[in-house]
Coordinates of C-alpha atoms in Angstrom, one line a residue:
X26 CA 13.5 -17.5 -9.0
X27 CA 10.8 -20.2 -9.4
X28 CA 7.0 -20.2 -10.3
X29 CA 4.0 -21.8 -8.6
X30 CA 4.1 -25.4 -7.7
X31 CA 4.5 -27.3 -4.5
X32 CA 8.1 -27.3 -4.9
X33 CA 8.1 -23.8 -4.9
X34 CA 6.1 -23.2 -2.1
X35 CA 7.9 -25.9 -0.1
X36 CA 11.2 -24.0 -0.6
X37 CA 10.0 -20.5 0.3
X38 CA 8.2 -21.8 3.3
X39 CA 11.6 -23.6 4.4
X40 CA 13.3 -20.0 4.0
X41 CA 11.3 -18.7 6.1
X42 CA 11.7 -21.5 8.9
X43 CA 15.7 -20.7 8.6
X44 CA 14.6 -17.0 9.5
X45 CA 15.9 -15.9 6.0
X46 CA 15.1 -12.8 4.2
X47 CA 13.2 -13.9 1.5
X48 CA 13.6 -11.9 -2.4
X49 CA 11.8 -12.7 -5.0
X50 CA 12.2 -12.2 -8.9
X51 CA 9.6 -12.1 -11.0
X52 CA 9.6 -13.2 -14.9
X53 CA 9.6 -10.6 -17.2
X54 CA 11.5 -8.1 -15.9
X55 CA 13.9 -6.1 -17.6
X56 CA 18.0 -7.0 -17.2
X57 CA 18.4 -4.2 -15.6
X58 CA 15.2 -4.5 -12.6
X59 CA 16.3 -8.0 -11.7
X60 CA 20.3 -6.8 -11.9
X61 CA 19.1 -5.1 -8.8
X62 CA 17.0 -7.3 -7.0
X63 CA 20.1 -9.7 -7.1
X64 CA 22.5 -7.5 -6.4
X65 CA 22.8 -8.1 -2.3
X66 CA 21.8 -12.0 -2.4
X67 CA 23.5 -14.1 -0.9
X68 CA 21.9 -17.5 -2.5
X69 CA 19.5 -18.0 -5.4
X70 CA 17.0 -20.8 -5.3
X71 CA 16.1 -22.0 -8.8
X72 CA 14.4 -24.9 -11.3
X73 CA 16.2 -23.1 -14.2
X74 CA 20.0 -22.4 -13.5
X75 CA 21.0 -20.3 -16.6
X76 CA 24.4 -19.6 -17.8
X77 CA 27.2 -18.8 -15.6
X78 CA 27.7 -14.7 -16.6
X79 CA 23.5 -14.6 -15.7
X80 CA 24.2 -15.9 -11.8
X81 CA 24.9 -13.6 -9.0
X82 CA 27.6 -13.8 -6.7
X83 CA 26.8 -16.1 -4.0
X84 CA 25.4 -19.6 -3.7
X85 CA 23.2 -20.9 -6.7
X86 CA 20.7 -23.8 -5.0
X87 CA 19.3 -26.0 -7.4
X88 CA 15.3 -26.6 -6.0
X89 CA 15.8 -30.4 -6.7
X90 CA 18.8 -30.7 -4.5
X91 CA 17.0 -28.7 -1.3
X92 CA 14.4 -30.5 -1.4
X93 CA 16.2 -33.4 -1.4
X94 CA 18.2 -33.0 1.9
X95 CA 14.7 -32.5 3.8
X96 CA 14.4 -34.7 7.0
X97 CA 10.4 -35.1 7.5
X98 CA 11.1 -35.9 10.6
X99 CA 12.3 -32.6 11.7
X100 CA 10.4 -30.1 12.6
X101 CA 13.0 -26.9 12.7
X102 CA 12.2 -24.1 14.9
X103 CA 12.1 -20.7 13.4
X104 CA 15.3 -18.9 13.8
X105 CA 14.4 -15.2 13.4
X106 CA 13.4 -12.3 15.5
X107 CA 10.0 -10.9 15.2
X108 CA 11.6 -7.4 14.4
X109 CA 13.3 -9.4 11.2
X110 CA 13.0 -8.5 8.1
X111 CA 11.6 -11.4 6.4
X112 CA 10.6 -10.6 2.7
X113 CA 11.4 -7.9 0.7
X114 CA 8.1 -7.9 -1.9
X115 CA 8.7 -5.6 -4.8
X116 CA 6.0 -2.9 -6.0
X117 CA 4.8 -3.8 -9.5
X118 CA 7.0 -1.1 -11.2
X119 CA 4.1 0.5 -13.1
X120 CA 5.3 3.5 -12.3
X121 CA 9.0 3.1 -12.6
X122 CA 11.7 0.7 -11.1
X123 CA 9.9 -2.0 -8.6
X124 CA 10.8 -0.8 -4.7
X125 CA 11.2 -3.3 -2.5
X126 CA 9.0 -2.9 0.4
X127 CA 10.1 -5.0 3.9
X128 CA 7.5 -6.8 5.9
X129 CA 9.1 -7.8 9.2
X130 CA 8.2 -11.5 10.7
X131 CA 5.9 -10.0 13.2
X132 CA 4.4 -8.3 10.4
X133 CA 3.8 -11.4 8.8
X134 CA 2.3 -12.9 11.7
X135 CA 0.5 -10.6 12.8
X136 CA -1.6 -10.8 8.7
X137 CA -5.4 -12.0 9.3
X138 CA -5.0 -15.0 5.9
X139 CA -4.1 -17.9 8.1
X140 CA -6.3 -17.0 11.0
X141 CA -9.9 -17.9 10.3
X142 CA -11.4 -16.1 13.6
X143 CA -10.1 -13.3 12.1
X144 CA -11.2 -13.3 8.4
X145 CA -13.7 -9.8 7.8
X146 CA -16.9 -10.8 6.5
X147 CA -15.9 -10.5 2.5
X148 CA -12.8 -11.9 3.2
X149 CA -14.8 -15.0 5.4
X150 CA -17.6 -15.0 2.1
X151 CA -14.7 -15.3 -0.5
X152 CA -12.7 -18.4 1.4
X153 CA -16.0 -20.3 1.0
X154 CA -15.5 -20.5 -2.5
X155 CA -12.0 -21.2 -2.7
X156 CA -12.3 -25.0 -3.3
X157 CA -10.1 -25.4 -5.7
X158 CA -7.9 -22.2 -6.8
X159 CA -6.4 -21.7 -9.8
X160 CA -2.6 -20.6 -9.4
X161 CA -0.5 -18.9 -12.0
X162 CA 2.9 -17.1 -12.6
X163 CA 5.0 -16.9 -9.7
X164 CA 5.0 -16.9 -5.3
X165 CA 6.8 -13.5 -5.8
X166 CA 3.5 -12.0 -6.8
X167 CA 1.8 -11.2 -3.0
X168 CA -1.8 -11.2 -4.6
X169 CA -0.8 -14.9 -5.8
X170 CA 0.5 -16.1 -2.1
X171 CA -1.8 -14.3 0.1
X172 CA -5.2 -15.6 -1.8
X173 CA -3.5 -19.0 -2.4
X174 CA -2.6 -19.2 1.5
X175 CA -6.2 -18.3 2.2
X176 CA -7.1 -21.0 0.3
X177 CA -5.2 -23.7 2.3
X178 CA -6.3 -22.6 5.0
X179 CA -10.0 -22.6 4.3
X180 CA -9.6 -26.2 3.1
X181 CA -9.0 -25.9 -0.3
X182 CA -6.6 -27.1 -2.8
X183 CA -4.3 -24.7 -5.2
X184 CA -4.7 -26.1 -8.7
X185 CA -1.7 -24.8 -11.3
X186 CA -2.4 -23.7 -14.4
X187 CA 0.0 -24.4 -17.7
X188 CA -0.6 -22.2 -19.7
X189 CA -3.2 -20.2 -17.8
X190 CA -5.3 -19.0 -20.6
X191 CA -8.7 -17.9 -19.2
X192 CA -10.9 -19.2 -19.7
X193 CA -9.7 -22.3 -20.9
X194 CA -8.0 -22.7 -17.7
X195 CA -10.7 -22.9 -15.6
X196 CA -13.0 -25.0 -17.5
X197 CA -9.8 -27.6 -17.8
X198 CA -9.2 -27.6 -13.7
X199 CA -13.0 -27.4 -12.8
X200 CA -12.1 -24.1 -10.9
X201 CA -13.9 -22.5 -8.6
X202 CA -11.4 -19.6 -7.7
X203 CA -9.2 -17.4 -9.4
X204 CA -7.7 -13.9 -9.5
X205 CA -7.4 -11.9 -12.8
X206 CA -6.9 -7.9 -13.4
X207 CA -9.3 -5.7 -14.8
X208 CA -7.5 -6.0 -18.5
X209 CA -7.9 -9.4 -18.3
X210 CA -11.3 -9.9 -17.3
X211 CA -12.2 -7.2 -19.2
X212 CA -10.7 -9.4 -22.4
X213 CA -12.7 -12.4 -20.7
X214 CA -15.9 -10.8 -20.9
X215 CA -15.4 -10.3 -24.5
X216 CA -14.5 -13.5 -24.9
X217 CA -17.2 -15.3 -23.1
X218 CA -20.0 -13.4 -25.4
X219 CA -19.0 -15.4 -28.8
X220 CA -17.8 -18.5 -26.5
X221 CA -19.7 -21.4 -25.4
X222 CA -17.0 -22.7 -22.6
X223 CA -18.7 -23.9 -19.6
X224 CA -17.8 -21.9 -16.0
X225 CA -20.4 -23.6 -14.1
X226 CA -18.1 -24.8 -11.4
X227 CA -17.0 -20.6 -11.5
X228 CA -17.8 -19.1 -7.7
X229 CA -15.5 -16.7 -7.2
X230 CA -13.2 -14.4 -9.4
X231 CA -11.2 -11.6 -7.9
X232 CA -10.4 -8.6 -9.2
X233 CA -6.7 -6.8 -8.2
X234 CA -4.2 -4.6 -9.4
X235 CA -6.4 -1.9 -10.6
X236 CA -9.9 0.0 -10.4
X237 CA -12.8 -1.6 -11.5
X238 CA -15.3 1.1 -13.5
X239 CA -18.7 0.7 -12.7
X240 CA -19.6 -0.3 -15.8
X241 CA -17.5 -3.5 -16.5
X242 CA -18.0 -4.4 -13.1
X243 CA -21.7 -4.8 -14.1
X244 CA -21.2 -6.2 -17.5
X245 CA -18.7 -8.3 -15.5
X246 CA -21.0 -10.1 -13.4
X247 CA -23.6 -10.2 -16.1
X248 CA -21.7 -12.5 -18.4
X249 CA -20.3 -14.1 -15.2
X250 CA -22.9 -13.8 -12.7
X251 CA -22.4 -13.2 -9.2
X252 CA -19.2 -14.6 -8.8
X253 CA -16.5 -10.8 -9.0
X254 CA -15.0 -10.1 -5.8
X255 CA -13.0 -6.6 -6.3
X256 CA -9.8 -6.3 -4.1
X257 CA -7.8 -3.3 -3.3
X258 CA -5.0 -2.9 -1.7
X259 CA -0.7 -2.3 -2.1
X260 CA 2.2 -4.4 -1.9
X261 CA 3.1 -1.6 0.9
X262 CA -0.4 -2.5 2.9
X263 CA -1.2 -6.0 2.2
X264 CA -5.4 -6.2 1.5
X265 CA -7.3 -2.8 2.5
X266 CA -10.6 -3.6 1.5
X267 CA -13.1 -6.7 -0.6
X268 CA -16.2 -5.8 -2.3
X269 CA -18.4 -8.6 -3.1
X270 CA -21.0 -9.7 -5.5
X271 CA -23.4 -8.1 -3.2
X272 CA -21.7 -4.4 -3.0
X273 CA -22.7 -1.9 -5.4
X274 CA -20.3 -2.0 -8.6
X275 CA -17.2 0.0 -8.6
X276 CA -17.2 -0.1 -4.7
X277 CA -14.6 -1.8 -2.4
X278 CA -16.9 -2.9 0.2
X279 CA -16.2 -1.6 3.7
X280 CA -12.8 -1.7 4.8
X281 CA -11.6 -4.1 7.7
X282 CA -8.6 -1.5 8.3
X283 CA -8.0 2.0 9.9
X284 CA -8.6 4.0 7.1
X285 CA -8.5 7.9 6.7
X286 CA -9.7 10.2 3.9
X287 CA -7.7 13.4 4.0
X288 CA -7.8 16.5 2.8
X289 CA -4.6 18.6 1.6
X290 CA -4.4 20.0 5.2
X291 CA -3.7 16.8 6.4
X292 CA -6.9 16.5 8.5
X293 CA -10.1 13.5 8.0
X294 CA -12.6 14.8 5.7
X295 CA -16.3 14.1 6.0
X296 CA -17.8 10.6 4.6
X297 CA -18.6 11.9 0.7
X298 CA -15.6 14.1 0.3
X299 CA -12.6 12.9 -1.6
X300 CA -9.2 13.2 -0.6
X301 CA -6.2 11.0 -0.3
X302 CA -6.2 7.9 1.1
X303 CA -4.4 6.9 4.2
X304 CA -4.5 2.9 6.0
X305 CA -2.9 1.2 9.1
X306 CA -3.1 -2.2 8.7
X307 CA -1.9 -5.5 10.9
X308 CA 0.8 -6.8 7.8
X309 CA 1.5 -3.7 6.7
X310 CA 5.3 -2.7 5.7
X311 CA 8.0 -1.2 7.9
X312 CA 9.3 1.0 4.7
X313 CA 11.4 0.3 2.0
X314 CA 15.0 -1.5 1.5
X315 CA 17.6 1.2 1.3
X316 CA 15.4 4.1 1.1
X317 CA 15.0 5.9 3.9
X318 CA 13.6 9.1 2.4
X319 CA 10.9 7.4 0.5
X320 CA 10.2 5.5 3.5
X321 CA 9.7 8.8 5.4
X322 CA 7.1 9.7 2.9
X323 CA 5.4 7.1 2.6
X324 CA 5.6 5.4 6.2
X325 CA 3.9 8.8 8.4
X326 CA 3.5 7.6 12.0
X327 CA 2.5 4.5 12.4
X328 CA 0.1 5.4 8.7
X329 CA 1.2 4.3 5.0
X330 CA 0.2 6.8 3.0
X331 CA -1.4 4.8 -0.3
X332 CA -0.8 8.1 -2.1
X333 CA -4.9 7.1 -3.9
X334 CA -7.7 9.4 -4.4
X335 CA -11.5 8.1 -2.6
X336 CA -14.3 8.4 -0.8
X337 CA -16.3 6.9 1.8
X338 CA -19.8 7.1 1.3
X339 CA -22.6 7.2 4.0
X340 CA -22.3 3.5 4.3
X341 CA -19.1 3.6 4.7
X342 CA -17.8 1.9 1.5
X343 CA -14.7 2.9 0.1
X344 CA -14.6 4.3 -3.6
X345 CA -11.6 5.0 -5.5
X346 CA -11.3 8.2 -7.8
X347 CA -7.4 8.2 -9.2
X348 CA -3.9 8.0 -7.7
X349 CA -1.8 11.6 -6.6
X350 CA 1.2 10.8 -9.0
X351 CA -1.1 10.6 -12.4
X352 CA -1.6 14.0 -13.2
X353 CA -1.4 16.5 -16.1
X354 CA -0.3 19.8 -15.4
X355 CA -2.2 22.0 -18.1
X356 CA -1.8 26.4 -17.6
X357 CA 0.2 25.4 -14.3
X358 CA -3.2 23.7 -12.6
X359 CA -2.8 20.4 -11.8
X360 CA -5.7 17.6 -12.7
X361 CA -5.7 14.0 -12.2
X362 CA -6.5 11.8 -15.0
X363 CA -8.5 9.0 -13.0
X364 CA -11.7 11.2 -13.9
X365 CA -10.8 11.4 -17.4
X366 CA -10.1 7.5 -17.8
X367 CA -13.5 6.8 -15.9
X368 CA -15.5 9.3 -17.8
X369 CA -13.5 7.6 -21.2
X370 CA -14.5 4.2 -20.1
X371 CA -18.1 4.7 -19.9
X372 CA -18.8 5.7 -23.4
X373 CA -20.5 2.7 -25.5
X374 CA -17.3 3.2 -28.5
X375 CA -14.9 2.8 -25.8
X376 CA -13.9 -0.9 -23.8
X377 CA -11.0 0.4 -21.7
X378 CA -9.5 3.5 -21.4
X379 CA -5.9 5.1 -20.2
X380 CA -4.9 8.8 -20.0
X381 CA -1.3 10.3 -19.8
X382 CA 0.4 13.5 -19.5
X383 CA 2.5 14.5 -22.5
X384 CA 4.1 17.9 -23.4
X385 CA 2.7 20.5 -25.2
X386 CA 3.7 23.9 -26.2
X387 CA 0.8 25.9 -25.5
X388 CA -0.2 24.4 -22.2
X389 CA 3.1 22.9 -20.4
X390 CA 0.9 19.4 -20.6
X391 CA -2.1 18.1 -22.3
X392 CA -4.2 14.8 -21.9
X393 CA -3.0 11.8 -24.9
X394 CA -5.8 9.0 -24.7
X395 CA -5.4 5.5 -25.1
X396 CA -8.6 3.8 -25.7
X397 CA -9.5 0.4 -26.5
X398 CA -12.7 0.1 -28.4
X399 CA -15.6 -1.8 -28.0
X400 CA -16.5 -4.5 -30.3
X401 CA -17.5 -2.9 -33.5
X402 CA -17.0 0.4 -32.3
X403 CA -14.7 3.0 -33.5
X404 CA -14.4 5.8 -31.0
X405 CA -14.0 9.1 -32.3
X406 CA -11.8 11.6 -31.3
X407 CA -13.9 15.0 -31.2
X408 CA -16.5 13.2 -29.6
X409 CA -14.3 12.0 -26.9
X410 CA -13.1 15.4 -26.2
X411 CA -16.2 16.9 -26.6
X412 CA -17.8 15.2 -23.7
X413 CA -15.0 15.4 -21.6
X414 CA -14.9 18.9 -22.0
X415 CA -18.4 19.0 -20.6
X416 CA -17.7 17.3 -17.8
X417 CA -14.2 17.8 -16.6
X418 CA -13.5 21.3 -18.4
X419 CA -11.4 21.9 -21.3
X420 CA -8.0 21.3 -19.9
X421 CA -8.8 17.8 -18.8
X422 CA -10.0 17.1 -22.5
X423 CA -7.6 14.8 -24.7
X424 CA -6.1 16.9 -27.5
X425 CA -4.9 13.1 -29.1
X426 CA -5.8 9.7 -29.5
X427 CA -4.1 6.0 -30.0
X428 CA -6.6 3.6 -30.6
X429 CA -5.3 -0.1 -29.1
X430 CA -6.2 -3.6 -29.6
X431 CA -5.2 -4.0 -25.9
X432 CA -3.3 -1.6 -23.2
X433 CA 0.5 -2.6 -22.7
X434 CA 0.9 -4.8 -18.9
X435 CA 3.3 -4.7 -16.8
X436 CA 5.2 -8.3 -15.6
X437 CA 2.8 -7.9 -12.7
X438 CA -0.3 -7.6 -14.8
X439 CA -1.0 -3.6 -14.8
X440 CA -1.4 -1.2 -17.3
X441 CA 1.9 0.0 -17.8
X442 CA 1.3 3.6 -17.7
X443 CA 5.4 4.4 -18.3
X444 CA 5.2 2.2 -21.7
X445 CA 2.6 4.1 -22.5
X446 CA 4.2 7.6 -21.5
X447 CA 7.3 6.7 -24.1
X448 CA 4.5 5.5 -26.8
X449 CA 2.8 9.4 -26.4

């Protein structure tokens, strides 16, 4: 239970050299989400104790005191098995309670981000910029560790940031690194055009958690310049592809991975088609804690099954579309809202945009909009539905509208699409 610092990195690193099963807890979850997380541990590692009815059965480990009984001279050897289950990394919980996924210690190992030699080209183009990276939140995020272990190892130097507002941040730390989600850098953007703060020492900025419309990802790296690096991947995967400045916007670059497009029969489609999206990659998971029949759906022989909609394109660059569980069910047909949002996001009233299924008499299900507007702009709600209509048909057309000074995150920094479900 601890954020970024060296402390904290010092005590998860020593967990792992006692071949422990590392948990970790993120802030701001509900009582309920980290009631569960807690519920098996058998010692909690924290800078913050809290009162006595808020700890868990089991050992409570103040950080000051481990560090404390250290011995540099000793140089432990690493007690667990490579078949081990060494961290159990939670899914954001955007769409429902956070799963934890387990990554065995071979898994671990077997992860390209300490291994220079073999770093994919965007990957290899994105460590040389990683002088000094800003670092926010919490080690329990995986984006946070696995882009700040990337960073040691291409020689640079993780800088904290307290509070990390963006972009005061990284004119305070002279950064030239950090990561941000497409909320916030959308809210950056905005900010930068009425701001003089100086991001000259600014190289690289990545981009996670969500899809990056085409669109902002240009306006993006025209108030920034050529410093957005998009990332995709899952906590269930561990990175699946890196588009960089160079790419076109809205790609992911080519993936470093097995990847698969398939169509509902289950089979590859053609480069162009769309269809779900399925990886095998080095780190990936071997299923999740306690679930065995999620596991079996997601886990499919030796595949994970991302559960995404995309494309490769001729080139071979990987371009996402929408996600299998956001639909709306409208006459019994089933449509994804990914178009809608994307087709949303690209008209000049509208700055970000969110769609979700709600219940209607007529139809089963209808489309409820959540836009964020663009500066000065007030979107309008026939006009919205009007152009989605001509595009996507009339059932994927919003039939409402909630107009929102910002779209509702979750604790790991996603639109939280179930917040926004109960708001409809």
């Amino acid at each position: 239970m601890l954020g970024v610092g060296p402390e904290a990195f010092a005590a998860v690193i020593a967990a792992y050299t006692v071949g422990a099963r590392v948990v970790g807890v993120r802030p701001g979850m509900t009582d309920h989400q980290r009631g569960l997380l807690l519920r098996d541990v058998e010692a909690r590692i924290t800078d913050r104790p809290g009162p006595p009815d808020e700890r868990p059965r089991g050992t409570v480990l103040p950080l000051g005191e481990l560090l404390a009984t250290a011995d540099d001279g000793l140089r432990p050897r690493v007690s667990a098995r490579p078949q081990d289950v060494a961290r159990l990394i939670h899914t954001s919980g955007s769409t429902g309670v956070p799963k934890a996924c387990a990554q065995t210690y071979a898994a671990m190992t077997a992860a390209w981000t300490l291994r220079p030699d073999d770093w994919p080209p965007a990957v290899r183009e994105l460590a040389g910029r990683l002088d000094r990276f800003l670092v926010f939140g919490t080690l329990t995020s995986q984006v946070m560790l696995e882009y700040g272990l990337l960073a040691l190892a291409a020689g640079g130097v993780l800088v904290r940031a307290d509070p990390p507002d963006l972009p005061g941040a990284l004119v305070r730390h002279r950064a030239t690194a950090s990561v941000i989600t497409v909320p916030r850098l959308n809210r950056l953007v905005t900010s930068l055009r009425t701001s003089s703060a100086d991001l000259g020492t600014l190289r690289a900025l990545m981009v996670s958690g969500s899809p990056l419309e085409p669109g902002r990802a240009h306006e993006a790296a025209t108030v920034l310049g050529p410093v957005v690096f998009h990332g995709y991947g899952q906590t269930e995967t561990g990175m699946i592809s890196m588009a960089t400045p160079a790419d076109p916007p809205g790609s992911l670059g080519v993936p470093p991975v097995d990847l698969e497009v398939r169509g509902p029969s289950g089979r590859p489609v053609p480069p162009g088609s769309e269809g779900e999206i399925f990886v095998r990659t080095p780190s990936q998971g071997a299923g999740y804690w306690e679930q065995s029949a999620l596991s079996a759906e997601v886990f499919v022989d030796g595949w994970v099954r991302t559960r995404d909609l995309g494309r490769l394109d001729a080139q071979g660059r990987l371009w996402l579309s929408g996600r299998t569980r956001d639909v709306v069910i409208v006459d019994a047909n089933v449509y994804y809202t990914g178009p809608v949002e994307r087709l949303l996001a690209r008209h000049p009233a509208v700055a970000e945009a969110y769609a979700v299924a709600v219940p209607d008499d007529g139809t089963g299900e209808t489309v409820h909009a959540f836009v964020v507007p663009a500066d000065g702009r007030v979107p309008a709600l026939d006009e919205l539905r009007s152009m989605v209509a001509a595009h996507l048909g009339e059932a994927c057309a919003p039939t409402r509208l909630t107009l929102v000074a910002e779209v509702p995150l979750t604790t790991a920094g996603k639109p939280d699409r179930h917040r926004l479900t109960r708001e409809a």
